[in-house]
Tab-separated table of C-alpha atoms in Angstrom:
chain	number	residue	atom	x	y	z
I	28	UNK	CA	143.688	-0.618	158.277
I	29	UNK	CA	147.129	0.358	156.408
I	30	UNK	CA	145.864	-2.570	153.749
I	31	UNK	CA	142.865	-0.780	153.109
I	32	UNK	CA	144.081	2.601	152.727
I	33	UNK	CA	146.451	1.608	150.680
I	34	UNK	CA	143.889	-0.773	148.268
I	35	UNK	CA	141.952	2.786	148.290
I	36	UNK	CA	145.138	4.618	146.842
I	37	UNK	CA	145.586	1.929	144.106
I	38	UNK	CA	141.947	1.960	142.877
I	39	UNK	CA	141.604	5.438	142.878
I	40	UNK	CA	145.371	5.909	140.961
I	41	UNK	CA	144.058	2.812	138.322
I	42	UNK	CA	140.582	4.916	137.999
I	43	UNK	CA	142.359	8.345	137.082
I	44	UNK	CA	143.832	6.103	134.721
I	45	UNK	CA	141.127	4.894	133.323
I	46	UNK	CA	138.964	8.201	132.968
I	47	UNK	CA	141.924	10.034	131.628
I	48	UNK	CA	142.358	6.811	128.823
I	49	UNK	CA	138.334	7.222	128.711
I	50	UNK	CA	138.489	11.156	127.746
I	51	UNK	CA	141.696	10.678	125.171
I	52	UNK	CA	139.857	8.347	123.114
I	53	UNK	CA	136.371	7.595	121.479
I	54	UNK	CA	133.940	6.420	123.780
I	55	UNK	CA	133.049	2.526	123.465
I	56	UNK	CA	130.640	0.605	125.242
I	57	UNK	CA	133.737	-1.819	126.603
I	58	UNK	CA	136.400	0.897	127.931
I	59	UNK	CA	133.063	2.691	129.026
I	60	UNK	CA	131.768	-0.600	131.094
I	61	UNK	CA	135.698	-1.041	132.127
I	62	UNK	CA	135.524	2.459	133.663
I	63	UNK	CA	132.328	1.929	135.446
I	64	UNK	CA	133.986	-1.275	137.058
I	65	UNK	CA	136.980	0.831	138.304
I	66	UNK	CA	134.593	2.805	139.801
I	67	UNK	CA	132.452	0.435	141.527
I	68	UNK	CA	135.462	-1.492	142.474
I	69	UNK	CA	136.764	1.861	144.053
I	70	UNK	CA	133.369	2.965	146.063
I	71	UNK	CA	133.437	-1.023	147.445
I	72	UNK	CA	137.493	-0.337	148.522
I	73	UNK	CA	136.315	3.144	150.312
I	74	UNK	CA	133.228	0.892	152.271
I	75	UNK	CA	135.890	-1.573	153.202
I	76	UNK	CA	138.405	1.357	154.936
I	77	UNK	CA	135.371	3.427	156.394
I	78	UNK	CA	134.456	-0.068	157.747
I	79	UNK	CA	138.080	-0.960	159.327
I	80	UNK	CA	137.711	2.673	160.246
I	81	UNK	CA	134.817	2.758	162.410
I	82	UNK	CA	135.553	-1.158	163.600
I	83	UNK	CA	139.261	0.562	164.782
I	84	UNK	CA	137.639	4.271	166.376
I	85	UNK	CA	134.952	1.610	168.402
I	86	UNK	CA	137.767	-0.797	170.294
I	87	UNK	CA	139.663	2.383	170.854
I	88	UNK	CA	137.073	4.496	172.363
I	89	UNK	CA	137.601	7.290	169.538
C-alpha cells in the first residue's frame, strides 16, 4: 500500500508540473495531450491505492 501512495504523490507532483508548464506557455495540441496523459495516468494511480485500500480495510476487518 506504501507503493501506491507513494506512485499517487509522484503523479500528482509530475501533473502540477505539467499544468503549471501548461498555463506559462501557449497552448499546443502536444503539451495539451501530454497534460491529459498525466492526468489519466494520475486518476488510474488513485484506482490502484483506493483498490490496495479497500483489499487492506477487508482482511483487516476495518
Amino acid at each position: 500500500m506504501n507503493e501506491k501512495q507513494g506512485i499517487v504523490k509522484y503523479r500528482g507532483s509530475r501533473l502540477e508540473d505539467r499544468l503549471e508548464k501548461l498555463q506559462k506557455e501557449p497552448h499546443k495540441k502536444s503539451v495539451r495531450e501530454k497534460a491529459d496523459n498525466e492526468v489519466t495516468k494520475y486518476n488510474n494511480a488513485n484506482a490502484d491505492l483506493d483498490t490496495a485500500v479497500n483489499h487492506y480495510n477487508a482482511l483487516t476487518g476495518n
